[in-house]
Coordinates of C-alpha atoms and ligand atoms in Angstrom, one line a residue:
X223 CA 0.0 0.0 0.0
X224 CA 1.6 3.3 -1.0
X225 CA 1.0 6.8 0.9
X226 CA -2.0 8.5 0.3
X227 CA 0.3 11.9 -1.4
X228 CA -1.0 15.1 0.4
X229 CA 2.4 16.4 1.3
X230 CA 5.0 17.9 -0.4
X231 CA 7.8 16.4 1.4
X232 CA 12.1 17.0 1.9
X233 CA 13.8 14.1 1.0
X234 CA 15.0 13.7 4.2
X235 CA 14.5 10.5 6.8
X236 CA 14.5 11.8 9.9
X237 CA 15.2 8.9 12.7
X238 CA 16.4 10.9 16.1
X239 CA 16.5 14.0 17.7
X240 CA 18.2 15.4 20.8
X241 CA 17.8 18.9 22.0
X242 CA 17.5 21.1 19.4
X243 CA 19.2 18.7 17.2
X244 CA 17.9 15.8 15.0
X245 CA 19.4 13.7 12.5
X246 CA 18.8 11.7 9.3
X247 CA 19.7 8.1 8.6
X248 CA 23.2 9.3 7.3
X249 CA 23.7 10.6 10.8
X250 CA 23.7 14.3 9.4
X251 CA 23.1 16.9 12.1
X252 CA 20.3 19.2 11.6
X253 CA 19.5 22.4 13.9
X254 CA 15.9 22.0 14.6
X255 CA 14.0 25.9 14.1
X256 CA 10.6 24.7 13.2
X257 CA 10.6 22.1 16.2
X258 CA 8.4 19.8 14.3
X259 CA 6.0 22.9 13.6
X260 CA 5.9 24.4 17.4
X261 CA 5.5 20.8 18.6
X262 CA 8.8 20.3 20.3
X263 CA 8.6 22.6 23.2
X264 CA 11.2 20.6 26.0
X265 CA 13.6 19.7 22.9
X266 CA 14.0 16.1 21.4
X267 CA 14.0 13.2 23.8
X268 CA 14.5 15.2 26.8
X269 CA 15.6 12.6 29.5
X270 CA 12.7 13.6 32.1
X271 CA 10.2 13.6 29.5
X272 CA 11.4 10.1 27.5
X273 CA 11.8 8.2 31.0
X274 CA 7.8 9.4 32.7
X275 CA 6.7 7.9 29.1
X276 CA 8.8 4.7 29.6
X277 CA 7.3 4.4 32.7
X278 CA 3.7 4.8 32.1
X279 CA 3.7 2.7 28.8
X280 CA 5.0 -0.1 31.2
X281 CA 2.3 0.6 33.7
X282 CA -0.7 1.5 31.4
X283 CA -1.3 3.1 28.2
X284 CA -5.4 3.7 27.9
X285 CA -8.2 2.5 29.4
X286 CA -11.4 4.7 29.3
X287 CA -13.3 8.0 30.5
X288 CA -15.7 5.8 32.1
X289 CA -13.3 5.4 35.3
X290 CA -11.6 8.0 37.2
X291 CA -7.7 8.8 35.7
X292 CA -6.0 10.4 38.1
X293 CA -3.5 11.3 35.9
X294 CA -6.1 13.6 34.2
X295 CA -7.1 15.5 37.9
X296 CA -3.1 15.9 38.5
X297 CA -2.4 17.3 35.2
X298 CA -5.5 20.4 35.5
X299 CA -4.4 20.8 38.7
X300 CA -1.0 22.0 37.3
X301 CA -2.1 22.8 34.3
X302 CA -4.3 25.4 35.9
X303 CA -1.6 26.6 38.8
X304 CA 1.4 27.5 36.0
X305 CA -0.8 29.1 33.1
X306 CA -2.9 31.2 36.1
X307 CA -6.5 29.6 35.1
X308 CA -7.0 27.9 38.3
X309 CA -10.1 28.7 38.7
X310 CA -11.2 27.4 34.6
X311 CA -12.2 23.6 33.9
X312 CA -9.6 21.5 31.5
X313 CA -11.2 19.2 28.4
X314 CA -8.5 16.3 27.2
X315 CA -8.5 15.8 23.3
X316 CA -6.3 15.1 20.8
X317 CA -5.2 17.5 18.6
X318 CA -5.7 21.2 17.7
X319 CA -8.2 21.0 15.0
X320 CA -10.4 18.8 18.0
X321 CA -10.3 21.1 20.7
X322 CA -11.6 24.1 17.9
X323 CA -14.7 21.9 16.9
X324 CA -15.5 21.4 20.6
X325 CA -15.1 25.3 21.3
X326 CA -17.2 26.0 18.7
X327 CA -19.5 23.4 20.0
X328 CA -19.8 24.7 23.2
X329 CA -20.1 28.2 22.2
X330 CA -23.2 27.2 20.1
X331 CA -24.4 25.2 22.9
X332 CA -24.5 28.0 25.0
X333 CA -26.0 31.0 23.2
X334 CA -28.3 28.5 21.1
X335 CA -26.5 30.8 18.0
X336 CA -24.2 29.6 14.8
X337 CA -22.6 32.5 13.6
X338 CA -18.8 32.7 14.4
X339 CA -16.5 35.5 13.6
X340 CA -13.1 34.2 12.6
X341 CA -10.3 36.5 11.2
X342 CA -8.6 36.6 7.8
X343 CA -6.2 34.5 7.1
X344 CA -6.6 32.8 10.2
X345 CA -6.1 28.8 10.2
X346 CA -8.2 26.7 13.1
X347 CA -7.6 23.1 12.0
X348 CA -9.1 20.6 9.6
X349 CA -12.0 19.1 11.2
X350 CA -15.5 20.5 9.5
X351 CA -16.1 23.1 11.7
X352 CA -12.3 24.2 12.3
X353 CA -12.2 24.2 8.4
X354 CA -15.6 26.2 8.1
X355 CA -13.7 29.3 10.5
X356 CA -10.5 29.0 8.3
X357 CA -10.2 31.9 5.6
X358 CA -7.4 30.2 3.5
X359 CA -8.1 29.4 -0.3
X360 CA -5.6 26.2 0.0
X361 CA -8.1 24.6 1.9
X362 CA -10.8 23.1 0.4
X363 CA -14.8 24.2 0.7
X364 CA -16.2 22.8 3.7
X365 CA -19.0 20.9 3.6
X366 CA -20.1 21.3 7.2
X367 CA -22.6 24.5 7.0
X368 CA -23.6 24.3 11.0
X369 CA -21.8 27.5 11.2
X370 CA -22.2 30.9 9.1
X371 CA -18.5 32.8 9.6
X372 CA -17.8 35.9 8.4
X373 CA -13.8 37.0 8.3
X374 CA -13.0 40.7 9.5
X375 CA -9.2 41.6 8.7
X376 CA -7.0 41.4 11.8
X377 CA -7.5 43.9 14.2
X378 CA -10.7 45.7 12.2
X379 CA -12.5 45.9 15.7
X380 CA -15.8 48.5 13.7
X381 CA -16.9 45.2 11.6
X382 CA -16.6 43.0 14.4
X383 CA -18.9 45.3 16.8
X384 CA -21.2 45.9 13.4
X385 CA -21.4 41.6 13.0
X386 CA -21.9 41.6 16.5
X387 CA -24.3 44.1 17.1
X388 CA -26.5 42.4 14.5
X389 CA -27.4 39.5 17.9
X390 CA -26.7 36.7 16.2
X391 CA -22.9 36.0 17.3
X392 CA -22.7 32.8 19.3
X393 CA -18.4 33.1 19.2
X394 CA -15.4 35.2 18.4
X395 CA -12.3 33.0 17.4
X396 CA -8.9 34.2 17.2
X397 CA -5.3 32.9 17.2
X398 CA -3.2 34.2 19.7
X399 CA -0.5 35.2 17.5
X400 CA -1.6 33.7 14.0
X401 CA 1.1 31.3 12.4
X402 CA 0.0 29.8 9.4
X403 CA -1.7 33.1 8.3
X404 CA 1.9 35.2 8.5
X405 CA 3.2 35.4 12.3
X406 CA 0.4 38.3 12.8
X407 CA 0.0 40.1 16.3
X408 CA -3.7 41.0 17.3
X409 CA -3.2 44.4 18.7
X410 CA -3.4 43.8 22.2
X411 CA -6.1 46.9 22.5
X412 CA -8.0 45.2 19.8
X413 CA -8.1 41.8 22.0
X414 CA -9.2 44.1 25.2
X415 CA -12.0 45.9 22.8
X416 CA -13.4 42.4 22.1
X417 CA -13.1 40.9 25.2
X418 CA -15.5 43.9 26.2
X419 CA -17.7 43.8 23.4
X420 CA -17.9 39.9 23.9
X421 CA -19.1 40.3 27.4
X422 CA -21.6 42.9 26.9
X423 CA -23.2 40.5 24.3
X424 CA -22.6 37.7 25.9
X425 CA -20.7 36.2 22.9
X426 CA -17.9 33.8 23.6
X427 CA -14.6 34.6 22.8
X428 CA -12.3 31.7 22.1
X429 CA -8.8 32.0 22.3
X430 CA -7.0 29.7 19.6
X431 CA -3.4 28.8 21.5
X432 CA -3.0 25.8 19.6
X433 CA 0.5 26.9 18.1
X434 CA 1.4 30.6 20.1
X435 CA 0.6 28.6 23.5
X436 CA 2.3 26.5 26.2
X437 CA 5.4 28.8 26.9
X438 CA 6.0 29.9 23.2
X439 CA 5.4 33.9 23.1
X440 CA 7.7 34.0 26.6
X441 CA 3.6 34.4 28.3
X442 CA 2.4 31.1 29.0
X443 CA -0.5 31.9 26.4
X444 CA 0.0 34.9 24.0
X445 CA -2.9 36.3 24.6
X446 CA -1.8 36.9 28.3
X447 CA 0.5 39.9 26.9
X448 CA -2.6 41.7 26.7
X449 CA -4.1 40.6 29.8
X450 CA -7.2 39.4 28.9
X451 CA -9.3 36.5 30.0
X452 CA -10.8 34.3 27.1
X453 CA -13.5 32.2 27.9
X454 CA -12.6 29.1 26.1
X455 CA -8.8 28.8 25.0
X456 CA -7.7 25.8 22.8
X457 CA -4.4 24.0 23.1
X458 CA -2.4 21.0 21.6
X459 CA 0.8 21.3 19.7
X460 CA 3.6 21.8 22.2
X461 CA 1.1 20.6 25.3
X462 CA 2.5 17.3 24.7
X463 CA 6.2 17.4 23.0
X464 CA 5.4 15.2 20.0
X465 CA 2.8 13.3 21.9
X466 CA -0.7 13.2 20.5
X467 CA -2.6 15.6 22.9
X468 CA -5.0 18.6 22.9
X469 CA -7.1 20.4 25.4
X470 CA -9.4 22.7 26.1
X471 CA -9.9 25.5 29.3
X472 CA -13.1 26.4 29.6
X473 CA -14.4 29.3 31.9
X474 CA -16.6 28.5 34.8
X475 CA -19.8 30.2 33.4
X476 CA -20.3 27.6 31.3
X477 CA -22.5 24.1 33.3
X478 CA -20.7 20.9 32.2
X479 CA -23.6 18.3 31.6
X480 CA -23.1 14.4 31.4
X481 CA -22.5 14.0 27.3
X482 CA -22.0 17.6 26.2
X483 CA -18.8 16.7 25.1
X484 CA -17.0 13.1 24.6
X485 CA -13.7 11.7 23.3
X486 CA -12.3 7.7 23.1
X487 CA -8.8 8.5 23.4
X488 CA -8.7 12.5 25.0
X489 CA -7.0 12.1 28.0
X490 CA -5.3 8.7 28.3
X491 CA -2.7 7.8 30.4
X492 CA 0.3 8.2 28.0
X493 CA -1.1 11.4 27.1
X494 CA -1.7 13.0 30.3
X495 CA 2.1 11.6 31.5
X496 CA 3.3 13.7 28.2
X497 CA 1.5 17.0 29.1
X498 CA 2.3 16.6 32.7
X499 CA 6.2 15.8 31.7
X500 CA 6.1 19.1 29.4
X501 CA 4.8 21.5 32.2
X502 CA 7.5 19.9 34.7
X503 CA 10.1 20.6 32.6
X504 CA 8.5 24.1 31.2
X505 CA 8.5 25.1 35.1
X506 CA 12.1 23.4 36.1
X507 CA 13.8 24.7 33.4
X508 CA 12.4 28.4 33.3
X509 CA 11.6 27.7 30.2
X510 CA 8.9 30.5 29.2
X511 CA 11.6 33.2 30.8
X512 CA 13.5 31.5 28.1
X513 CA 11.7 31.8 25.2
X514 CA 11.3 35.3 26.3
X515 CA 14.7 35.8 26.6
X516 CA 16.5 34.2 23.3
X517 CA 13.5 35.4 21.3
X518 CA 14.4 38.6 21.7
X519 CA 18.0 38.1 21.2
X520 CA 17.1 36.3 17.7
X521 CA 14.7 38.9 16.6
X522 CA 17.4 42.1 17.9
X523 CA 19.9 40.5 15.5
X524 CA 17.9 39.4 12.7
X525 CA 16.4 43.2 12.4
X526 CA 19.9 43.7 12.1
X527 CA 20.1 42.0 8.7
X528 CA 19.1 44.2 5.6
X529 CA 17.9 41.6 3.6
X530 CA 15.0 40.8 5.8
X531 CA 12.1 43.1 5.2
X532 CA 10.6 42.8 8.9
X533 CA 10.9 40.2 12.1
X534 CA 7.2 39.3 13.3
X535 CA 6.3 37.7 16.4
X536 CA 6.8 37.2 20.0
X537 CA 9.0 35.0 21.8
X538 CA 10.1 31.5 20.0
X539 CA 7.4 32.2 17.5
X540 CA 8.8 34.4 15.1
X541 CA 8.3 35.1 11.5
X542 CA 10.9 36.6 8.7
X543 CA 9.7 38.7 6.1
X544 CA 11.4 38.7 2.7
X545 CA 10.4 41.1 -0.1
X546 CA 10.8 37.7 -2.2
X547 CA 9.2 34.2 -2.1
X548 CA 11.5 32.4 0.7
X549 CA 11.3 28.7 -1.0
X550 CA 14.8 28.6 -1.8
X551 CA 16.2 30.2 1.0
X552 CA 14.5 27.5 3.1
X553 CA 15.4 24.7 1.0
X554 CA 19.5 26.1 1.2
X555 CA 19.2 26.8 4.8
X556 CA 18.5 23.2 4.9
X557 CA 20.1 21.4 2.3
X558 CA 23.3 23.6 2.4
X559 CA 23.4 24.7 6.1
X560 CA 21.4 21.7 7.8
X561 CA 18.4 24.0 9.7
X562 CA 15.0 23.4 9.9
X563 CA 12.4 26.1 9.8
X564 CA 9.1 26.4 9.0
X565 CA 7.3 28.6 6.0
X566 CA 4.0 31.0 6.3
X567 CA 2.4 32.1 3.5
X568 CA 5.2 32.9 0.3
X569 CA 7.5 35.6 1.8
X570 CA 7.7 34.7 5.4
X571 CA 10.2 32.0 7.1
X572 CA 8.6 30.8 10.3
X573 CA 10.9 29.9 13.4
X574 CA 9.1 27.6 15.4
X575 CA 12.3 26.0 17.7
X576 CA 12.0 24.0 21.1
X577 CA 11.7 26.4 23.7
X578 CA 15.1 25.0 25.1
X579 CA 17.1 26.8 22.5
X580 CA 20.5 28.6 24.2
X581 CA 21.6 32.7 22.6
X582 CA 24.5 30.0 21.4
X583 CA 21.9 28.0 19.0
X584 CA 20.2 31.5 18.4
X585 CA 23.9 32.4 16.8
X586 CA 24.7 29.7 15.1
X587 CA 21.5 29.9 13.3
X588 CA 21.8 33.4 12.6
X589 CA 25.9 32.5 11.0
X590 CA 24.4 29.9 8.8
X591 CA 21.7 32.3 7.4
X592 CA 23.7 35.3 6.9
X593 CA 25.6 32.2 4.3
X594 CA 22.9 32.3 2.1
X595 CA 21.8 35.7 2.5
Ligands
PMP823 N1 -5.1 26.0 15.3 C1 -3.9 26.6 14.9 C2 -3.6 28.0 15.3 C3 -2.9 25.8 14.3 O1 -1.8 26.3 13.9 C4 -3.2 24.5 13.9 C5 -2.2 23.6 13.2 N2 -1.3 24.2 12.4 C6 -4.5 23.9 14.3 C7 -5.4 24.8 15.0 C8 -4.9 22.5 14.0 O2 -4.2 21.7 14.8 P1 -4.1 20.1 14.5 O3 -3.3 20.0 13.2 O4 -3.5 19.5 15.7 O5 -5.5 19.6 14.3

């Protein structure tokens, strides 16, 4: 049985990772900048991390939401003490494009309403209803119409009040930083206008963390540089270091009910042992001071470099802006200099690396580019 073909791919075989390193089956060393895209947040095989798995895949992998997991009550606990949402409810799943659909869900479920304002160029996941609030023409026409969505531009706050003023609203969804759409920045006043307007209408306002999340932007969430409180936020990508695993936080005005929601394999033991590893090691190794800290090294020094048109982004989520299309320069800062990174859109290089990287890494990568510059 061959591949079903849906992705352009590298001919490279990647086999192991360590750090911020991995390596193909020639042993060739490659510095890891797109971190699997934003998945690797505690680096490759980090030793805490691959030994908890070991351990709970010799214990128990799975059982069932029908019993109690522990594991699960553990993980919110922490969970809800490092990203300051203590005081919010946690929802296991298993990717990003899951924890949108049940967002969306539950925002429908609560305001008995379907329409949902998503932004431009924004990307929520492939599921029907994540693809229904995703404005990118790659992606084909959903065929799921339980949601009407209209697409303001970024940070256009008068349409959003005029769709919303109109009383039909039943959610507002937004990326904390958007990736796939560009490495775009809502306007931090624009997130507090909405969070306002949201409240007074009583329209829920999701917070898509799913790639800017868990440590990334140097906040725990991105959206937490503004200081705003969503009321559902979505998670998966870095929440479990390669692991399969998604979430969602849900505010306490909204009544859990016995099958609202429902998931075979959100949550399991292996899962839960993954997130629970990530935030150990996020917290031990001061890793969101981190990202904080060698992001804004990289992005000092790569302003510095006249061939890039602008440096987007926050943290360890950082996008490059070229005047040209940046397919080749990708391709030679791989094949020619061995680094991975990550593409949005035509023009921009996207820098996704584990949140682990050292100022060290963050110059190395920066020689190797200035090569092909
Ligand atoms: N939301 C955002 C912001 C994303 O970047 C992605 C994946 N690129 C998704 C949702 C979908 O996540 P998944 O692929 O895990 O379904």
């Amino acid at each position: 049985m061959k591949l079903f073909d849906v992705y352009p791919l590298f001919d490279i075989n990647i086999v192991s990772g360590k750090g911020c390193y991995t390596y193909d089956t020639e042993g060739t060393e490659y510095l890891d900048l797109y971190g699997g895209h934003a998945v690797i947040s505690v680096g490759h095989t980090h030793p805490y991390y691959t030994e908890k798995l070991t351990e709970q895949a010799h214990k128990l992998i799975f059982y069932s939401n029908s019993v109690i997991n522990d594991l699960q009550i553990k993980l919110a606990e922490k969970l809800g003490r490092i990203s300051g949402y203590d005081d919010y409810s946690l929802f296991l799943i298993n990717s990003g494009a899951e924890a949108n659909e049940n967002a969306l869900k539950l925002a429908s479920f609560h305001t008995g309403k379907k329409k949902v304002i998503a932004f431009r160029k924004a990307f929520h996941g492939r599921t029907s209803a994540a693809v229904k609030v995703t404005d990118n023409p790659k992606i084909v026409a959903p065929i799921n119409d339980t949601f009407e969505v209209v697409f303001p531009e970024l940070n256009d706050f008068e349409t959003v009040e005029q769709e919303i003023n109109k009383g039909d609203v039943c959610a507002v969804i937004i990326e904390g930083i958007q990736g796939v759409g560009g490495i775009q920045i809502p306007n931090p006043g624009f997130l507090q206008k909405i969070r306002q307007l949201c409240t007074r209408h009583g329209v829920v306002l999701i917070l898509d963390e799913v790639q800017s999340g868990y440590g990334r932007s140097g906040k725990f969430f991105a959206h937490q540089h503004a200081g705003i409180r969503p009321d559902i936020i979505t998670m998966a990508k870095g929440m479990g270091n390669g692991f399969p695993v998604g979430g969602l936080i849900i505010s306490p005005m909204f009544t859990p009910s016995y099958g609202l929601l429902g998931t075979t394999f959100g949550g399991n033991h292996l899962a839960c042992t993954a997130a629970s590893a990530v935030l150990d090691i996020i917290e031990n190794e001061n890793l969101i001071e981190n990202a904080a800290r060698v992001g804004s090294y990289l992005k000092t020094e790569l302003e510095k470099l006249p061939q890039i048109k602008e440096v987007r982004g926050e943290g360890l989520m950082l996008g490059l802006v070229f005047e040209q299309p940046s397919t080749e320069l990708r391709k030679k800062l791989l094949y020619e200099q061995k680094v991975f990174t990550g593409a949005s859109g035509t023009n921009v290089i996207r820098l996704l690396p584990p949140l682990i990287l050292t100022t060290q890494q963050a110059e190395e990568f920066i020689k190797r580019l200035k090569k092909i510059l």
